[in-house]
Structure formats: structure tokens, C-alpha cells
Coordinates of N, CA, C and O in Angstrom, one line a residue:
M24 N 1.4 -0.8 -0.1 CA -0.1 0.6 0.4 C 0.3 1.2 0.0 O 2.1 1.5 0.7
R25 N 0.6 2.2 -0.5 CA 1.2 3.2 -0.9 C 1.2 4.3 0.0 O -0.9 4.3 0.9
T26 N 2.2 4.9 0.9 CA 1.6 5.7 1.8 C 1.6 7.4 2.4 O 0.9 7.5 2.7
N27 N 1.2 7.7 0.5 CA 0.9 9.0 0.1 C -0.6 9.5 -0.4 O -1.0 10.2 -1.7
G28 N -1.3 8.2 -0.1 CA -2.5 8.4 -0.9 C -2.0 7.3 -2.4 O -0.9 7.1 -3.0
P29 N -3.6 7.1 -3.3 CA -3.7 6.2 -4.1 C -2.8 6.8 -5.3 O -3.2 8.5 -5.8
V30 N -2.1 6.7 -6.4 CA -2.3 6.5 -7.8 C -4.0 6.9 -8.6 O -4.5 6.0 -7.9
V31 N -4.7 7.9 -8.8 CA -5.6 7.9 -9.7 C -5.4 8.6 -11.0 O -4.1 8.7 -11.5
V32 N -5.8 7.7 -11.9 CA -5.9 7.8 -13.6 C -7.2 7.6 -13.5 O -7.6 7.0 -12.7
Q33 N -7.1 8.3 -14.8 CA -8.8 8.4 -15.5 C -9.3 7.8 -16.8 O -7.7 7.6 -17.2
V34 N -9.9 6.8 -17.2 CA -10.1 6.7 -18.5 C -11.5 7.4 -18.8 O -12.6 7.7 -18.3
V35 N -11.7 8.6 -20.1 CA -11.8 9.7 -20.7 C -12.9 8.7 -21.8 O -11.9 8.1 -23.3
G36 N -13.3 9.2 -22.9 CA -13.5 9.0 -24.1 C -16.1 9.1 -23.7 O -16.3 9.3 -22.9
W37 N -16.0 9.2 -25.1 CA -17.1 9.3 -25.3 C -18.5 8.2 -25.5 O -18.2 6.6 -24.9
K38 N -19.8 8.2 -25.6 CA -20.4 7.1 -25.0 C -20.4 5.6 -26.1 O -20.0 6.1 -27.5
N39 N -20.2 4.9 -25.1 CA -20.0 3.7 -26.3 C -19.0 3.7 -26.4 O -18.5 2.9 -27.7
A40 N -17.5 4.2 -25.7 CA -16.1 3.5 -26.8 C -15.4 2.7 -26.0 O -14.1 2.4 -26.8
G41 N -16.2 2.6 -25.7 CA -14.8 0.9 -24.4 C -14.5 1.4 -22.7 O -13.7 0.8 -22.2
K42 N -15.4 2.5 -22.4 CA -14.7 2.5 -21.5 C -15.2 2.3 -20.3 O -13.7 1.5 -18.9
T43 N -15.9 1.5 -20.6 CA -16.1 0.2 -19.2 C -15.1 -1.2 -18.5 O -14.8 -1.2 -18.1
T44 N -15.1 -1.1 -19.9 CA -14.7 -2.2 -21.1 C -12.6 -2.6 -19.8 O -12.5 -3.2 -19.2
L45 N -12.4 -1.5 -20.5 CA -11.4 -0.5 -19.8 C -10.6 -1.0 -18.6 O -9.3 -1.4 -18.6
V46 N -11.5 -0.3 -18.3 CA -11.4 0.3 -16.5 C -11.6 -1.5 -16.2 O -10.5 -1.8 -15.5
C47 N -12.2 -2.3 -16.9 CA -12.1 -3.8 -15.4 C -11.2 -4.6 -16.0 O -10.5 -4.5 -15.3
K48 N -10.7 -4.2 -17.2 CA -9.2 -4.5 -17.2 C -8.3 -4.5 -17.2 O -7.2 -4.3 -16.1
L49 N -8.5 -2.6 -16.3 CA -7.4 -2.1 -16.0 C -6.8 -2.6 -14.5 O -6.2 -3.1 -14.1
V50 N -8.9 -2.7 -13.3 CA -8.6 -3.0 -12.8 C -8.3 -4.8 -12.2 O -7.9 -5.1 -11.6
E51 N -8.1 -5.5 -13.2 CA -8.0 -6.8 -12.4 C -7.3 -7.2 -12.4 O -6.0 -8.1 -12.4
A52 N -6.4 -6.3 -14.4 CA -4.7 -6.4 -14.3 C -3.8 -6.2 -12.8 O -2.8 -7.0 -12.3
L53 N -4.5 -5.3 -12.1 CA -3.9 -4.6 -11.1 C -3.9 -5.2 -10.4 O -3.3 -5.0 -9.2
S54 N -5.0 -5.9 -9.8 CA -5.3 -6.6 -8.7 C -4.6 -7.8 -8.6 O -4.2 -8.4 -8.0
A55 N -4.1 -8.1 -9.5 CA -3.4 -9.5 -10.5 C -2.2 -9.3 -9.8 O -0.8 -9.8 -9.1
Q56 N -1.6 -8.3 -9.0 CA -0.6 -7.3 -8.9 C 0.0 -7.3 -7.5 O 0.2 -7.0 -7.3
A57 N -1.4 -8.2 -6.7 CA -1.5 -7.8 -5.0 C -2.3 -6.5 -4.8 O -1.5 -5.9 -3.9
L58 N -2.2 -5.1 -5.3 CA -2.6 -4.2 -5.3 C -4.2 -4.3 -5.3 O -5.0 -4.5 -5.4
E59 N -4.1 -2.7 -4.0 CA -5.9 -2.7 -3.9 C -6.1 -1.9 -4.8 O -5.5 -0.7 -4.5
V60 N -7.1 -1.5 -5.5 CA -8.0 -0.9 -6.2 C -9.1 -0.5 -6.9 O -10.2 -1.9 -5.9
G61 N -9.3 0.5 -6.0 CA -11.0 1.1 -6.3 C -11.1 1.0 -7.7 O -10.4 2.1 -8.5
T62 N -12.7 1.8 -7.7 CA -12.7 2.1 -8.5 C -14.5 3.4 -8.7 O -14.6 3.5 -7.3
V63 N -13.8 5.2 -9.0 CA -15.0 5.9 -9.2 C -15.5 6.1 -10.0 O -14.6 6.2 -11.4
K64 N -16.8 6.2 -10.5 CA -17.6 6.0 -12.3 C -18.3 7.3 -11.9 O -19.8 7.6 -11.1
H65 N -18.2 8.0 -13.1 CA -19.0 9.5 -13.3 C -20.0 9.2 -14.4 O -20.5 8.1 -15.0
D66 N -21.4 9.4 -14.0 CA -23.0 8.8 -14.6 C -23.1 10.9 -15.0 O -24.2 11.0 -13.9
A67 N -23.5 10.4 -16.0 CA -24.1 11.6 -17.1 C -25.6 11.9 -16.9 O -26.2 12.3 -16.8
H68 N -26.2 10.5 -16.0 CA -28.2 10.5 -16.6 C -28.4 10.5 -14.7 O -27.5 9.2 -13.7
R69 N -29.8 10.4 -14.8 CA -29.7 8.9 -13.4 C -28.7 7.3 -13.1 O -29.9 7.1 -14.3
F70 N -28.9 7.3 -12.3 CA -28.9 5.7 -11.7 C -29.4 5.4 -11.0 O -29.8 6.9 -10.0
E71 N -29.4 4.2 -10.7 CA -30.3 3.7 -9.3 C -29.7 2.6 -8.9 O -29.6 2.1 -9.8
I72 N -29.4 2.6 -7.9 CA -28.3 0.5 -6.9 C -28.8 0.3 -6.0 O -28.6 -0.9 -5.9
D73 N -30.1 1.3 -5.6 CA -31.0 0.1 -5.7 C -32.5 -0.1 -5.3 O -32.5 0.1 -6.9
H74 N -33.1 -0.9 -5.7 CA -33.6 -1.5 -5.7 C -35.6 -1.3 -5.2 O -35.5 -1.5 -4.5
E75 N -36.1 -1.1 -5.6 CA -37.2 -0.9 -5.2 C -38.3 -1.4 -4.7 O -38.7 -3.1 -4.8
G76 N -38.1 -1.7 -3.5 CA -38.7 -2.1 -2.9 C -38.3 -3.0 -1.7 O -38.9 -3.5 -0.5
K77 N -36.9 -3.1 -1.0 CA -35.7 -3.2 -1.1 C -35.8 -2.7 0.3 O -35.9 -0.9 0.6
D78 N -35.7 -2.3 1.3 CA -35.3 -1.9 2.6 C -34.3 -0.5 2.7 O -35.6 0.6 2.9
T79 N -33.8 -0.5 2.2 CA -32.7 0.5 1.9 C -33.4 1.1 1.3 O -34.1 3.1 0.6
W80 N -34.8 1.5 -0.3 CA -34.6 2.0 -1.0 C -36.7 2.3 -0.5 O -36.7 3.5 -0.5
R81 N -37.2 1.3 0.3 CA -38.2 1.8 1.6 C -37.6 3.0 2.8 O -38.6 4.4 2.5
H82 N -36.9 2.6 2.7 CA -35.3 4.3 3.2 C -36.2 5.2 3.2 O -35.5 6.4 3.3
R83 N -35.3 4.9 1.8 CA -34.4 6.6 0.7 C -35.5 7.1 0.3 O -36.4 8.1 1.3
Q84 N -37.3 6.6 0.9 CA -38.4 6.8 0.1 C -38.4 7.5 1.2 O -39.7 7.9 1.1
A85 N -38.6 6.9 2.8 CA -39.3 7.5 3.4 C -39.0 8.6 3.2 O -39.0 9.5 5.1
G86 N -37.6 9.5 3.4 CA -36.5 10.8 3.4 C -35.3 10.4 3.3 O -34.7 11.8 4.8
A87 N -34.6 9.3 5.0 CA -33.3 9.8 5.0 C -32.8 9.4 3.3 O -32.7 9.4 2.7
R88 N -31.2 10.8 3.9 CA -30.6 11.6 3.2 C -29.4 11.5 2.7 O -28.8 11.5 2.1
R89 N -29.0 9.7 3.9 CA -27.9 8.7 3.8 C -28.3 7.3 4.0 O -29.1 7.5 5.1
V90 N -28.1 6.2 3.9 CA -28.4 5.1 4.0 C -27.5 4.6 3.1 O -26.8 4.5 3.4
A91 N -27.6 3.1 4.6 CA -26.3 1.9 4.6 C -27.0 0.6 4.8 O -27.9 0.4 5.7
I92 N -25.4 0.0 4.7 CA -25.6 -0.6 4.8 C -25.1 -2.3 4.4 O -23.7 -1.5 3.5
S93 N -25.1 -3.0 5.3 CA -24.0 -3.7 5.6 C -24.2 -4.7 6.0 O -24.9 -5.5 6.8
S94 N -23.1 -6.5 5.3 CA -23.8 -7.4 5.4 C -22.3 -8.0 6.1 O -20.4 -7.9 5.6
E95 N -21.7 -7.9 7.5 CA -21.0 -9.0 7.3 C -20.4 -10.8 6.9 O -19.2 -10.7 7.4
Q96 N -21.6 -11.3 7.0 CA -21.7 -12.0 6.0 C -20.6 -12.5 4.1 O -19.8 -12.9 3.6
E97 N -21.0 -11.3 4.1 CA -21.0 -11.5 2.9 C -19.3 -10.2 3.2 O -19.4 -10.0 1.5
G98 N -19.2 -9.6 4.3 CA -18.1 -8.2 4.0 C -18.3 -6.5 3.2 O -17.6 -6.9 2.2
R99 N -19.3 -7.4 3.0 CA -19.8 -5.3 2.1 C -20.8 -4.5 2.7 O -21.8 -5.0 3.3
T100 N -19.4 -3.1 3.0 CA -20.7 -2.4 2.5 C -21.3 -1.6 1.9 O -20.1 -1.0 0.9
C101 N -22.2 -0.7 1.8 CA -22.9 0.7 1.3 C -23.6 1.4 1.6 O -24.6 1.2 1.9
Y102 N -22.5 2.7 0.9 CA -23.6 4.4 1.6 C -24.1 4.8 0.4 O -24.0 4.4 -0.7
I103 N -26.1 4.6 0.3 CA -26.5 5.4 -0.4 C -26.5 7.5 0.2 O -26.8 7.0 0.7
E104 N -26.2 8.7 -0.1 CA -26.3 9.6 -0.6 C -26.8 10.4 -1.5 O -27.1 10.0 -2.6
E105 N -28.0 10.8 -0.8 CA -29.0 11.8 -2.1 C -28.5 13.2 -1.6 O -28.5 14.5 -1.4
R106 N -27.0 13.1 -3.3 CA -26.8 14.9 -2.4 C -25.5 14.1 -3.8 O -24.6 12.6 -3.7
Y107 N -25.0 15.1 -5.0 CA -24.1 14.5 -5.8 C -22.2 14.9 -5.0 O -22.4 15.2 -3.9
T108 N -21.5 14.0 -5.1 CA -20.8 14.0 -4.1 C -19.3 14.7 -5.6 O -18.9 13.8 -6.4
P109 N -18.9 15.9 -5.1 CA -17.1 15.8 -6.2 C -16.3 14.8 -5.7 O -16.3 13.9 -4.9
L110 N -15.5 14.9 -6.9 CA -14.2 13.6 -6.9 C -12.9 13.6 -6.3 O -13.2 12.3 -5.5
P111 N -13.0 14.8 -6.2 CA -12.3 14.0 -4.3 C -12.5 14.3 -3.2 O -11.7 13.6 -3.2
D112 N -14.2 14.1 -3.0 CA -14.4 13.6 -1.6 C -14.0 12.5 -1.6 O -14.5 12.0 -1.1
M113 N -14.8 11.4 -3.3 CA -15.2 11.1 -3.3 C -13.3 9.8 -3.5 O -13.4 8.7 -2.0
L114 N -12.6 10.3 -4.2 CA -11.0 9.7 -3.9 C -10.5 9.2 -1.9 O -9.4 9.1 -1.4
E115 N -11.1 11.2 -1.6 CA -10.5 11.1 0.0 C -11.3 9.8 0.6 O -10.7 9.8 1.7
R116 N -12.1 8.8 1.1 CA -12.7 7.3 0.7 C -11.7 6.3 0.8 O -12.4 5.7 1.2
M117 N -10.5 6.5 -0.5 CA -9.6 5.5 -0.9 C -9.2 5.4 -0.8 O -7.5 5.9 -1.1
Q118 N -8.2 6.3 0.6 CA -6.5 7.0 0.6 C -6.1 5.9 1.0 O -5.0 5.8 1.0
D119 N -7.5 4.3 1.0 CA -6.5 2.9 1.4 C -5.6 2.4 0.2 O -6.2 1.4 0.9
M120 N -6.5 2.7 -1.2 CA -5.9 2.2 -2.2 C -4.5 2.6 -2.8 O -4.0 3.8 -2.4
D121 N -3.1 0.7 -3.3 CA -3.2 1.7 -4.2 C -3.4 2.8 -5.3 O -2.7 3.2 -5.8
Y122 N -4.3 2.6 -6.2 CA -4.8 2.8 -7.4 C -6.2 3.2 -7.3 O -7.0 1.6 -6.5
V123 N -6.4 4.2 -7.5 CA -8.2 4.7 -8.5 C -8.3 5.1 -9.6 O -7.4 5.6 -9.7
V124 N -9.1 3.8 -10.2 CA -9.2 4.3 -11.6 C -10.5 4.9 -12.0 O -11.9 4.1 -11.0
V125 N -10.6 6.2 -12.7 CA -12.6 6.9 -12.7 C -12.1 6.2 -13.9 O -11.5 7.1 -14.5
E126 N -13.8 6.4 -14.1 CA -14.5 6.1 -15.3 C -15.0 7.4 -15.4 O -16.1 7.3 -15.0
G127 N -14.4 8.3 -16.4 CA -15.2 9.7 -16.9 C -14.9 10.9 -15.6 O -13.0 10.9 -15.6
F128 N -16.3 11.5 -15.2 CA -15.0 13.0 -15.2 C -13.5 13.7 -15.6 O -13.3 14.4 -15.3
K129 N -13.7 14.5 -17.2 CA -13.5 14.4 -17.7 C -13.0 15.7 -18.0 O -11.7 16.0 -18.1
S130 N -14.2 17.0 -16.7 CA -12.4 18.3 -16.8 C -11.9 18.2 -15.5 O -11.1 19.4 -15.6
E131 N -12.1 17.3 -14.9 CA -10.4 16.2 -13.5 C -8.8 16.2 -13.8 O -9.1 15.8 -15.1
G132 N -8.1 17.0 -13.2 CA -7.2 16.7 -13.3 C -6.1 16.3 -12.9 O -4.8 16.3 -13.4
Y133 N -6.5 15.1 -13.2 CA -5.6 13.7 -13.0 C -4.7 13.3 -14.6 O -5.8 12.6 -15.5
P134 N -4.2 12.2 -14.7 CA -3.8 12.2 -15.9 C -5.0 10.9 -16.6 O -5.6 9.7 -15.9
K135 N -4.7 10.1 -17.8 CA -5.7 10.5 -18.4 C -5.7 9.1 -19.7 O -4.6 9.9 -20.0
I136 N -6.5 7.8 -19.4 CA -6.4 7.5 -20.9 C -7.7 7.9 -21.4 O -8.1 7.6 -21.3
V137 N -7.5 8.9 -22.4 CA -8.7 9.2 -22.8 C -8.7 7.5 -24.3 O -7.8 6.8 -25.8
I138 N -10.1 7.2 -24.4 CA -10.1 5.5 -26.1 C -10.7 6.9 -27.2 O -11.6 7.5 -26.7
I139 N -10.6 6.5 -28.1 CA -11.1 6.8 -29.2 C -11.3 6.4 -30.5 O -10.4 4.9 -30.8
R140 N -12.5 6.4 -30.1 CA -13.1 5.0 -31.2 C -12.8 5.1 -32.8 O -13.3 4.6 -33.4
S141 N -13.5 7.1 -33.2 CA -13.4 6.8 -34.2 C -12.6 8.4 -35.0 O -12.1 8.8 -34.2
Q142 N -12.4 9.2 -36.4 CA -11.5 9.9 -36.1 C -12.5 11.1 -35.5 O -11.8 11.9 -35.1
E143 N -13.3 11.2 -35.7 CA -14.2 12.3 -35.5 C -14.0 12.6 -34.3 O -15.0 13.2 -33.1
Q144 N -13.8 11.7 -33.1 CA -13.7 11.7 -31.6 C -12.2 11.6 -31.4 O -12.3 12.0 -30.4
L145 N -11.6 12.4 -32.0 CA -10.0 12.6 -31.9 C -9.6 14.0 -31.2 O -9.0 15.0 -30.8
E146 N -11.0 15.4 -31.7 CA -10.8 16.5 -31.3 C -11.3 16.1 -29.5 O -11.3 17.3 -28.4
L147 N -11.7 14.8 -28.9 CA -11.1 15.0 -27.0 C -10.0 14.9 -26.7 O -10.2 15.7 -25.6
L148 N -8.7 14.6 -27.4 CA -7.9 14.9 -27.3 C -7.6 16.5 -26.6 O -6.9 16.9 -26.3
D149 N -8.0 17.3 -27.3 CA -8.2 18.6 -27.3 C -8.5 19.5 -25.6 O -8.3 20.3 -25.7
R150 N -10.0 18.5 -25.2 CA -10.5 19.7 -24.7 C -10.9 18.2 -23.1 O -11.0 18.9 -22.3
V151 N -10.1 18.0 -23.0 CA -9.7 16.7 -22.0 C -7.4 16.8 -21.2 O -6.9 17.8 -22.1
A152 N -7.2 17.7 -20.2 CA -5.8 17.2 -20.2 C -5.7 17.0 -18.6 O -7.0 16.8 -18.0
P153 N -4.8 16.0 -18.2 CA -3.3 15.9 -18.6 C -3.7 14.7 -19.3 O -4.3 13.5 -19.1
V154 N -3.3 14.4 -20.7 CA -3.6 13.2 -21.2 C -1.6 12.2 -20.7 O -1.6 12.5 -21.3
W155 N -2.3 11.0 -21.2 CA -1.4 10.2 -20.5 C -0.7 9.3 -21.2 O 0.1 9.0 -21.4
A156 N -2.0 9.2 -22.1 CA -2.1 7.8 -22.9 C -3.5 8.2 -23.6 O -4.2 8.6 -23.1
V157 N -3.2 7.7 -24.9 CA -4.9 7.4 -26.3 C -4.6 5.3 -26.2 O -3.8 5.3 -26.2
A158 N -6.1 5.4 -25.7 CA -6.4 3.8 -27.0 C -7.2 4.1 -28.0 O -8.6 4.8 -27.5
S159 N -6.8 4.2 -28.6 CA -6.9 3.3 -30.1 C -7.8 2.6 -30.7 O -7.0 1.3 -30.8
W160 N -9.2 2.9 -31.4 CA -9.4 1.6 -31.8 C -8.6 2.3 -34.0 O -9.1 1.0 -34.6
L161 N -8.5 3.3 -34.2 CA -8.5 3.4 -34.8 C -7.0 2.2 -35.9 O -6.2 2.2 -34.8
P162 N -6.7 2.6 -37.4 CA -6.0 2.2 -37.7 C -3.9 2.7 -36.8 O -5.4 3.3 -37.2
P163 N -2.9 2.2 -36.7 CA -1.5 2.2 -36.0 C -1.3 3.3 -36.8 O -1.5 3.6 -38.1
G164 N -0.9 4.9 -36.4 CA -0.4 6.1 -37.0 C -1.7 6.7 -37.7 O -1.3 7.4 -37.8
S165 N -2.9 6.4 -36.8 CA -4.0 7.6 -37.8 C -4.3 9.0 -36.2 O -4.8 9.6 -37.0
I166 N -2.8 8.1 -35.5 CA -3.4 9.6 -34.8 C -1.6 9.9 -34.2 O -0.4 9.3 -33.4
S167 N -1.6 11.1 -35.1 CA 0.1 12.1 -34.3 C -0.1 11.9 -32.8 O -0.5 12.2 -32.6
P168 N 2.0 12.1 -32.5 CA 1.7 12.4 -32.0 C 1.5 13.7 -31.3 O 2.0 14.7 -29.9
E169 N 1.6 15.2 -32.7 CA 1.1 16.6 -32.3 C -0.2 16.7 -31.6 O -0.9 16.9 -30.2
A170 N -1.3 15.6 -32.1 CA -2.9 15.3 -31.9 C -2.7 14.8 -29.9 O -4.0 14.6 -29.6
S171 N -1.6 13.3 -30.0 CA -2.3 13.0 -28.2 C -1.0 13.8 -27.6 O -0.9 13.3 -26.6
Y172 N -0.8 15.3 -27.6 CA 0.1 15.7 -27.3 C 1.5 14.9 -26.5 O 1.6 14.6 -25.5
G173 N 2.2 14.4 -26.8 CA 3.1 13.6 -27.4 C 3.4 12.4 -26.0 O 3.8 12.2 -25.6
A174 N 1.8 12.2 -26.1 CA 1.3 10.5 -25.0 C 1.2 10.1 -25.6 O 0.9 9.8 -27.2
P175 N 1.7 8.8 -25.6 CA 2.2 7.2 -26.1 C 0.5 6.8 -26.5 O -0.8 7.2 -26.4
V176 N 0.3 6.4 -28.1 CA -0.6 6.0 -28.4 C -0.7 4.6 -28.3 O 0.2 3.6 -29.5
F177 N -1.4 3.8 -27.8 CA -1.5 2.0 -27.9 C -3.0 1.9 -29.0 O -4.2 1.9 -28.5
D178 N -3.1 0.8 -29.0 CA -4.6 -0.5 -29.9 C -4.7 0.0 -28.2 O -4.1 -0.3 -27.7
V179 N -6.3 0.0 -28.3 CA -7.4 -0.5 -26.9 C -7.1 -1.7 -26.8 O -7.5 -1.7 -25.3
N180 N -7.0 -2.5 -27.2 CA -6.3 -4.1 -27.1 C -5.6 -4.5 -26.7 O -5.0 -5.1 -25.6
D181 N -3.9 -3.4 -26.1 CA -3.2 -3.7 -25.8 C -2.7 -3.5 -24.5 O -3.0 -2.3 -24.6
L182 N -3.2 -4.6 -23.6 CA -3.5 -4.0 -21.8 C -2.0 -4.7 -21.9 O -2.2 -3.2 -21.2
D183 N -1.3 -5.1 -21.8 CA -0.1 -4.3 -21.3 C 0.7 -4.2 -21.7 O 1.0 -3.4 -20.5
G184 N 0.4 -3.0 -23.5 CA 1.0 -1.0 -23.0 C -0.1 -0.3 -22.0 O 1.1 -0.1 -21.8
L185 N -0.5 -0.6 -21.9 CA -1.2 0.5 -20.3 C -1.0 0.4 -19.3 O -1.3 0.8 -18.8
L186 N -0.7 -1.1 -19.4 CA -1.0 -1.8 -17.6 C 0.2 -0.9 -18.1 O 1.0 -0.2 -16.0
G187 N 1.5 -0.8 -18.2 CA 2.6 -0.6 -17.9 C 2.6 0.8 -18.1 O 3.0 1.6 -17.2
R188 N 2.2 2.0 -19.0 CA 2.3 3.0 -19.1 C 0.8 3.9 -17.7 O 2.3 4.5 -17.2
V189 N 0.2 2.3 -16.9 CA -0.7 2.9 -15.7 C 0.2 2.5 -14.3 O 0.4 3.6 -13.6
L190 N 1.6 1.3 -15.1 CA 2.2 1.7 -13.4 C 3.5 2.6 -14.0 O 4.6 2.8 -11.9
E191 N 3.4 3.2 -14.7 CA 4.3 4.0 -14.9 C 4.4 5.4 -13.1 O 4.8 6.3 -13.2
L192 N 2.8 5.5 -13.4 CA 2.1 6.8 -12.6 C 2.7 6.1 -10.6 O 2.4 7.1 -10.4
W193 N 2.9 4.9 -10.6 CA 3.1 4.3 -9.0 C 4.3 5.7 -8.2 O 5.4 5.6 -7.6
S194 N 5.7 5.2 -9.0 CA 6.5 6.5 -9.1 C 7.0 7.8 -8.9 O 6.0 8.0 -9.3

């Protein structure tokens, strides 16, 4: 475990670019190296993790602004809050992690892996910073070093290359 907080890396891209798939692959690969990994997902839409009719859902429907559920048998705890929480506040609760992989939050300032699925999506590279790596669906050589702000460009399926780049953040 790191003593000075987790390494944070973001995976950003447009809808259906493959962000969740890449996040899951990175989490699996980092976890396989005995690293403690947390994730944070940004959702631009309304989401529901509680299910209608369940006790915690009923607590929220009754007016609870914060609901917690814990299961010793499952070794699991979940908090549901009826408020937006900024990324830095969520990361504060993950200080015991080695890595936190963030899906989305394009405007935040952590090192980013930008997923590019088509030529039309190249403009995203001009809208986010810092670009740490590019995971591309395009043919090799389609993204110039200038367009990627000097960040290495990997095939979206080159997990070893992308993982190596993420592990560089450790030092």
C-alpha cells in the first residue's frame, strides 16, 4: 500500500467508446499484482443502485438522505447518499487504495487514458488534460504525436502496454 494516497488515473471517452471494458481490464490486471484498487464512475444520467421494494429503497423513499447497509457475512458495506459528491471528496474515502481508476469526469485534472473509437472523436484530445495515454480503435499511425500531446498511443486491446503506462504513475 502507498503511504501518500492512491495513484489516480482516469479513463475518458465518448459514449460506447469502451471505457467500462478498459476500466475492468485495468482493475483486474492491477489487482492481479496484489495492488488494492478502487474505482469511481461518473454517470451523466440518473442512476439507481438500490432496488424498488428493498429495505434501503424504502428508507430512502421515507426521506432518509443517507442510507447504509452492511453485511458481515458478505464482507460488504454500501452507502447511498441523496446528494452529488465531487470527485475529490470520493477519492478522500479511498486513501487506503494503491490505485483508483476513475471512469469519466473529463474535466478533472488527473492523468487520463483517452479512448478514441473514430476519427470524429479525435477532438476529445483537445478538450481534456492531461493526456497520459491514448487507447485507440483506429489503425496504427492514425493519431499523430502532436494530436496526442506527445502521449503514447496504444491499440485499445494492448492491455500490457496500457498497464505498463499506468504502472509508471506509481513512481
